[in-house]
């Protein structure tokens, strides 16, 4: 009954947390979605009621400045019904993923435009990956189930293999959209460290693995058979390179 | 104050008081975390970066709390009697 966006993008839009591009896109969506228009009205009503009622003394200026000063990186609590590592890894991986795209060749826009667009995409993907409700995805250690899930959603075939015997447990998969392209994400776990493997179509030729490290996360990126793969994790690079080997040789 | 604002009469003040009372009681039915996040967002104007920094609640939980707080507030506020009272605020 409800539009898919009413519990996700809509609230970020309402709080002015979307990039200019996504904001404009959502405004266009509003032109033909009565569910979202109604939901937005309800949000405005709550906000107006709260603000006009003066039931709350705004925090003194000094306290407000203190709250706004020095944003600390957030620390996850363990008391959560959602698998919190989903959010952590989704957020961090999304950031890293785009950093890697920034380094890749063949984009048409000028340097500055591209950076600005991608900065917007980073924030959007970050915000989207942390929205309430279950992450669009499938939790399963069965490669056929995960593969079948992707088949129903993507135009390209996603190679899904189980490597439990080699110490990489398949945990599931999910989808993301970055730079307007659909990206499949396979989730493995190695010694308690979740690994996200981003997979998307490319026209570029095959490459050997490039590796890197950023903000405490490691990544391995390679291209094979018109697909690009990027594995991201806080696990050791040695482990990621092993996973790269396993995935490449099984394709 | 501009010329177009209605003059506060004892009656309108009483109506506003009752609306505020209803709103406060309604908010008290929210779980504390949801209420905290709602207040920080709607009344303090804190952003999606600032709320986790202030509360140490992770961003994912903040967003789901906000979503639920808004939905719950809607059902508290959007009933005919309450709406009339709130208009008088």
Coordinates of C-alpha atoms in Angstrom, one line a residue:
Chain A
X1 CA 0.0 0.0 0.0
X2 CA 2.7 2.5 1.0
X3 CA 5.2 3.6 -1.6
X4 CA 8.6 2.1 -1.0
X5 CA 10.1 5.5 -0.4
X6 CA 7.9 6.6 2.5
X7 CA 10.0 4.9 5.1
X8 CA 13.4 5.7 3.5
X9 CA 14.2 8.5 1.2
X10 CA 11.2 10.6 2.3
X11 CA 12.5 11.2 5.8
X12 CA 16.0 12.1 4.6
X13 CA 14.3 14.5 2.2
X14 CA 12.2 16.0 5.0
X15 CA 15.3 16.5 7.1
X16 CA 17.3 18.1 4.2
X17 CA 19.9 15.4 4.3
X18 CA 19.8 14.5 0.6
X19 CA 22.2 15.7 -2.1
X20 CA 20.9 18.4 -4.4
X21 CA 20.4 15.8 -7.2
X22 CA 18.5 13.3 -5.0
X23 CA 16.5 16.1 -3.5
X24 CA 15.4 17.2 -7.0
X25 CA 14.7 13.6 -7.9
X26 CA 12.5 13.2 -4.9
X27 CA 10.6 16.4 -5.6
X28 CA 9.8 15.0 -9.1
X29 CA 8.7 11.8 -7.4
X30 CA 6.3 13.8 -5.2
X31 CA 4.6 15.1 -8.4
X32 CA 3.0 11.6 -8.9
X33 CA 3.0 9.8 -5.6
X34 CA 0.1 10.5 -3.3
X35 CA 1.4 8.2 -0.6
X36 CA 4.5 10.2 -0.2
X37 CA 2.7 13.5 -0.4
X38 CA 0.4 12.3 2.4
X39 CA 3.3 11.0 4.5
X40 CA 5.1 14.3 4.1
X41 CA 2.0 16.2 5.2
X42 CA 1.9 14.1 8.3
X43 CA 5.5 14.8 9.0
X44 CA 5.0 18.5 8.6
X45 CA 2.0 18.4 10.9
X46 CA 4.0 16.7 13.7
X47 CA 6.9 19.2 13.2
X48 CA 4.7 22.2 13.2
X49 CA 2.7 21.0 16.3
X50 CA 5.9 20.4 18.2
X51 CA 7.5 23.7 17.3
X52 CA 4.4 25.9 17.8
X53 CA 3.5 24.4 21.1
X54 CA 6.5 25.8 23.0
X55 CA 6.5 22.7 25.2
X56 CA 10.3 22.6 25.1
X57 CA 12.8 25.2 26.1
X58 CA 15.6 25.2 23.6
X59 CA 18.9 24.2 25.1
X60 CA 21.0 27.2 26.2
X61 CA 23.3 28.5 23.5
X62 CA 26.4 27.2 25.2
X63 CA 25.1 23.7 25.4
X64 CA 24.0 23.8 21.8
X65 CA 27.5 24.9 20.7
X66 CA 29.0 22.1 22.8
X67 CA 26.6 19.5 21.1
X68 CA 27.6 20.8 17.7
X69 CA 31.4 20.9 18.3
X70 CA 33.8 18.1 17.4
X71 CA 31.7 15.4 15.8
X72 CA 33.1 12.1 17.2
X73 CA 32.8 9.0 15.1
X74 CA 29.9 7.0 16.2
X75 CA 30.3 3.9 18.3
X76 CA 27.8 1.1 17.8
X77 CA 26.0 -0.3 20.8
X78 CA 25.5 -4.0 21.0
X79 CA 21.9 -3.8 22.1
X80 CA 20.2 -3.8 18.7
X81 CA 17.8 -6.2 17.0
X82 CA 19.3 -5.5 13.6
X83 CA 22.6 -7.1 12.7
X84 CA 24.6 -3.9 13.3
X85 CA 27.6 -4.9 11.3
X86 CA 25.3 -4.6 8.2
X87 CA 25.1 -0.9 8.8
X88 CA 28.7 -0.4 9.7
X89 CA 30.0 -2.2 6.8
X90 CA 27.5 -0.8 4.4
X91 CA 28.3 2.7 5.4
X92 CA 32.1 2.3 5.4
X93 CA 32.1 0.1 2.3
X94 CA 30.0 2.6 0.4
X95 CA 32.5 5.4 1.2
X96 CA 35.4 3.2 0.1
X97 CA 33.7 2.0 -3.0
X98 CA 33.2 5.5 -4.2
X99 CA 36.8 6.4 -3.3
X100 CA 37.8 3.6 -5.6
X101 CA 35.5 4.8 -8.4
X102 CA 37.1 8.2 -8.1
X103 CA 40.4 6.6 -8.9
X104 CA 39.1 4.7 -11.9
X105 CA 39.4 5.8 -15.5
X106 CA 36.9 6.6 -18.2
X107 CA 34.4 8.9 -16.6
X108 CA 33.1 11.7 -18.8
X109 CA 32.7 14.6 -16.5
X110 CA 35.4 17.1 -15.6
X111 CA 37.3 16.4 -12.4
X112 CA 35.4 18.9 -10.2
X113 CA 31.9 18.0 -11.4
X114 CA 32.7 14.3 -11.0
X115 CA 33.9 14.9 -7.4
X116 CA 30.9 16.9 -6.5
X117 CA 28.5 14.3 -8.0
X118 CA 30.3 11.5 -6.2
X119 CA 30.4 13.3 -3.0
X120 CA 26.6 13.6 -3.3
X121 CA 26.4 9.9 -4.1
X122 CA 28.5 8.9 -1.2
X123 CA 26.2 10.7 1.2
X124 CA 23.1 9.3 -0.5
X125 CA 24.4 5.8 -0.4
X126 CA 25.5 6.2 3.1
X127 CA 22.1 7.6 4.1
X128 CA 20.2 5.0 2.1
X129 CA 22.2 2.1 3.5
X130 CA 21.3 3.2 7.0
X131 CA 17.6 3.7 6.6
X132 CA 15.2 2.0 8.9
X133 CA 13.6 -1.3 7.9
X134 CA 15.4 -4.4 6.7
X135 CA 18.2 -3.7 4.3
X136 CA 17.1 -4.9 0.9
X137 CA 18.9 -8.1 0.9
X138 CA 18.9 -11.8 1.5
X139 CA 20.5 -13.5 4.5
X140 CA 21.5 -17.0 3.4
X141 CA 24.6 -19.2 3.3
X142 CA 23.3 -21.1 0.3
X143 CA 24.9 -19.8 -2.9
X144 CA 21.9 -20.9 -5.1
X145 CA 19.4 -19.0 -3.0
X146 CA 21.5 -15.9 -3.0
X147 CA 22.1 -16.3 -6.8
X148 CA 18.4 -16.8 -7.4
X149 CA 17.6 -13.7 -5.4
X150 CA 19.9 -11.6 -7.6
X151 CA 18.6 -13.2 -10.8
X152 CA 15.2 -11.8 -10.0
X153 CA 16.5 -8.3 -9.5
X154 CA 19.4 -7.7 -11.8
X155 CA 20.1 -7.8 -15.6
X156 CA 23.5 -9.3 -15.1
X157 CA 24.3 -12.7 -13.6
X158 CA 26.1 -12.5 -10.3
X159 CA 28.6 -15.3 -9.6
X160 CA 27.8 -16.5 -6.1
X161 CA 30.0 -19.2 -4.6
X162 CA 30.3 -20.6 -1.2
X163 CA 33.8 -20.8 0.3
X164 CA 33.0 -22.1 3.8
X165 CA 35.7 -24.9 3.5
X166 CA 38.3 -22.2 2.8
X167 CA 37.2 -20.1 5.8
X168 CA 35.0 -17.6 4.0
X169 CA 31.4 -18.0 5.1
X170 CA 28.7 -16.7 2.7
X171 CA 26.3 -14.6 4.7
X172 CA 24.0 -13.2 2.0
X173 CA 23.6 -10.5 -0.5
X174 CA 22.1 -7.1 -1.1
X175 CA 21.7 -4.5 -3.7
X176 CA 22.9 -1.0 -3.9
X177 CA 22.7 1.8 -6.5
X178 CA 25.7 3.9 -7.1
X179 CA 26.3 6.5 -9.8
X180 CA 23.0 5.3 -11.2
X181 CA 24.2 1.8 -11.7
X182 CA 22.9 -1.3 -10.0
X183 CA 25.6 -2.9 -7.8
X184 CA 25.3 -6.4 -6.4
X185 CA 26.9 -6.8 -3.0
X186 CA 27.9 -10.2 -1.7
X187 CA 28.5 -10.5 2.0
X188 CA 31.1 -13.0 3.4
X189 CA 32.5 -13.4 6.8
X190 CA 36.1 -14.3 7.7
X191 CA 37.1 -14.9 11.3
X192 CA 34.3 -12.7 12.5
X193 CA 35.1 -9.9 10.0
X194 CA 32.4 -9.2 7.5
X195 CA 33.6 -8.7 3.9
X196 CA 31.5 -6.8 1.3
X197 CA 32.1 -7.7 -2.3
X198 CA 30.7 -5.1 -4.7
X199 CA 30.1 -6.4 -8.2
X200 CA 29.1 -4.4 -11.2
X201 CA 29.2 -4.6 -15.0
X202 CA 32.1 -2.9 -16.8
X203 CA 33.3 -2.5 -20.4
X204 CA 36.9 -2.2 -19.2
X205 CA 39.3 -5.0 -19.9
X206 CA 40.4 -7.5 -17.2
X207 CA 42.9 -6.4 -14.6
X208 CA 44.9 -8.0 -11.9
X209 CA 44.1 -7.1 -8.3
X210 CA 44.8 -3.6 -7.0
X211 CA 44.8 -3.2 -3.3
X212 CA 44.5 -0.3 -0.9
X213 CA 43.8 0.7 2.7
X214 CA 41.7 3.5 4.0
X215 CA 40.2 4.5 7.4
X216 CA 41.1 1.2 8.8
X217 CA 39.4 -0.7 6.0
X218 CA 41.2 -2.7 3.3
X219 CA 40.1 -3.2 -0.3
X220 CA 40.9 -5.3 -3.3
X221 CA 39.7 -4.4 -6.7
X222 CA 39.8 -6.4 -10.0
X223 CA 38.1 -6.8 -13.3
X224 CA 37.3 -10.1 -15.0
X225 CA 34.9 -11.1 -17.7
X226 CA 33.2 -7.7 -18.1
X227 CA 32.6 -7.5 -14.4
X228 CA 34.4 -5.4 -11.8
X229 CA 34.7 -6.7 -8.2
X230 CA 35.7 -4.8 -5.1
X231 CA 36.0 -6.5 -1.8
X232 CA 36.0 -4.3 1.3
X233 CA 36.6 -5.3 4.9
X234 CA 38.4 -4.5 8.1
X235 CA 39.9 -8.0 7.7
X236 CA 43.6 -8.4 6.7
X237 CA 44.6 -7.7 3.2
X238 CA 46.0 -11.3 3.0
X239 CA 42.5 -12.6 3.6
X240 CA 41.0 -10.3 1.0
X241 CA 43.6 -11.4 -1.6
X242 CA 42.7 -15.0 -0.8
X243 CA 39.0 -14.2 -1.4
X244 CA 40.0 -12.6 -4.7
X245 CA 41.8 -15.7 -5.7
X246 CA 38.9 -17.9 -4.8
X247 CA 36.3 -15.8 -6.6
X248 CA 38.5 -15.4 -9.7
X249 CA 39.4 -19.0 -10.1
X250 CA 35.8 -20.2 -9.6
X251 CA 34.2 -17.9 -12.2
Chain B
X1 CA 4.5 40.4 16.1
X2 CA 2.8 41.3 12.9
X3 CA -0.6 42.8 12.4
X4 CA -2.1 39.6 11.1
X5 CA -1.6 37.5 14.2
X6 CA -4.8 36.8 16.1
X7 CA -5.2 38.6 19.4
X8 CA -4.8 36.2 22.4
X9 CA -8.0 36.0 24.3
X10 CA -8.4 34.1 27.6
X11 CA -10.4 31.5 25.6
X12 CA -7.7 31.0 22.9
X13 CA -5.1 30.7 25.7
X14 CA -7.1 28.1 27.4
X15 CA -7.5 26.2 24.1
X16 CA -3.7 26.4 23.5
X17 CA -3.0 25.2 27.0
X18 CA -5.1 22.1 26.5
X19 CA -3.6 21.4 23.1
X20 CA -0.1 21.6 24.7
X21 CA -1.2 19.3 27.5
X22 CA -2.5 16.7 25.0
X23 CA 0.7 17.0 23.0
X24 CA 2.9 16.5 26.1
X25 CA 0.9 13.5 27.3
X26 CA 1.1 12.1 23.8
X27 CA 4.9 12.5 23.7
X28 CA 5.2 10.8 27.0
X29 CA 3.8 7.7 25.5
X30 CA 6.8 7.5 23.2
X31 CA 9.7 5.3 24.3
X32 CA 12.4 7.6 25.7
X33 CA 14.9 7.0 22.9
X34 CA 12.3 7.9 20.2
X35 CA 11.3 11.0 22.1
X36 CA 14.9 12.1 22.6
X37 CA 15.7 11.7 18.9
X38 CA 12.5 13.4 17.8
X39 CA 13.2 16.4 20.1
X40 CA 16.8 16.7 19.0
X41 CA 15.7 16.7 15.3
X42 CA 12.6 18.7 15.4
X43 CA 13.2 21.1 18.3
X44 CA 17.0 21.4 18.4
X45 CA 17.4 21.1 14.7
X46 CA 20.3 18.6 15.0
X47 CA 21.4 16.8 11.9
X48 CA 22.0 13.2 11.1
X49 CA 25.6 13.7 12.0
X50 CA 25.0 15.6 15.2
X51 CA 22.4 13.3 16.8
X52 CA 24.7 10.2 17.0
X53 CA 27.5 12.4 18.3
X54 CA 25.3 13.8 21.1
X55 CA 23.6 10.7 22.1
X56 CA 26.0 7.9 21.1
X57 CA 23.2 6.2 19.4
X58 CA 24.4 4.8 16.1
X59 CA 23.1 6.5 13.0
X60 CA 21.0 3.5 11.9
X61 CA 19.2 3.4 15.2
X62 CA 18.7 7.2 15.1
X63 CA 17.0 7.0 11.7
X64 CA 14.7 4.1 12.7
X65 CA 13.9 5.8 15.9
X66 CA 13.0 9.0 14.1
X67 CA 10.9 7.1 11.6
X68 CA 9.0 5.3 14.4
X69 CA 8.7 8.4 16.6
X70 CA 7.2 10.3 13.7
X71 CA 4.7 7.5 12.9
X72 CA 3.7 7.3 16.6
X73 CA 3.4 11.0 17.0
X74 CA 1.2 11.1 13.9
X75 CA -1.3 8.6 15.5
X76 CA -1.2 10.5 18.8
X77 CA -1.7 13.9 17.1
X78 CA -3.8 13.1 14.1
X79 CA -7.2 12.4 15.8
X80 CA -10.0 14.8 15.3
X81 CA -10.2 16.2 18.9
X82 CA -6.5 16.8 19.1
X83 CA -6.2 18.5 15.7
X84 CA -8.8 21.1 16.7
X85 CA -6.9 21.8 19.9
X86 CA -3.6 22.0 18.1
X87 CA -4.9 24.5 15.6
X88 CA -5.5 26.8 18.6
X89 CA -1.8 26.8 19.5

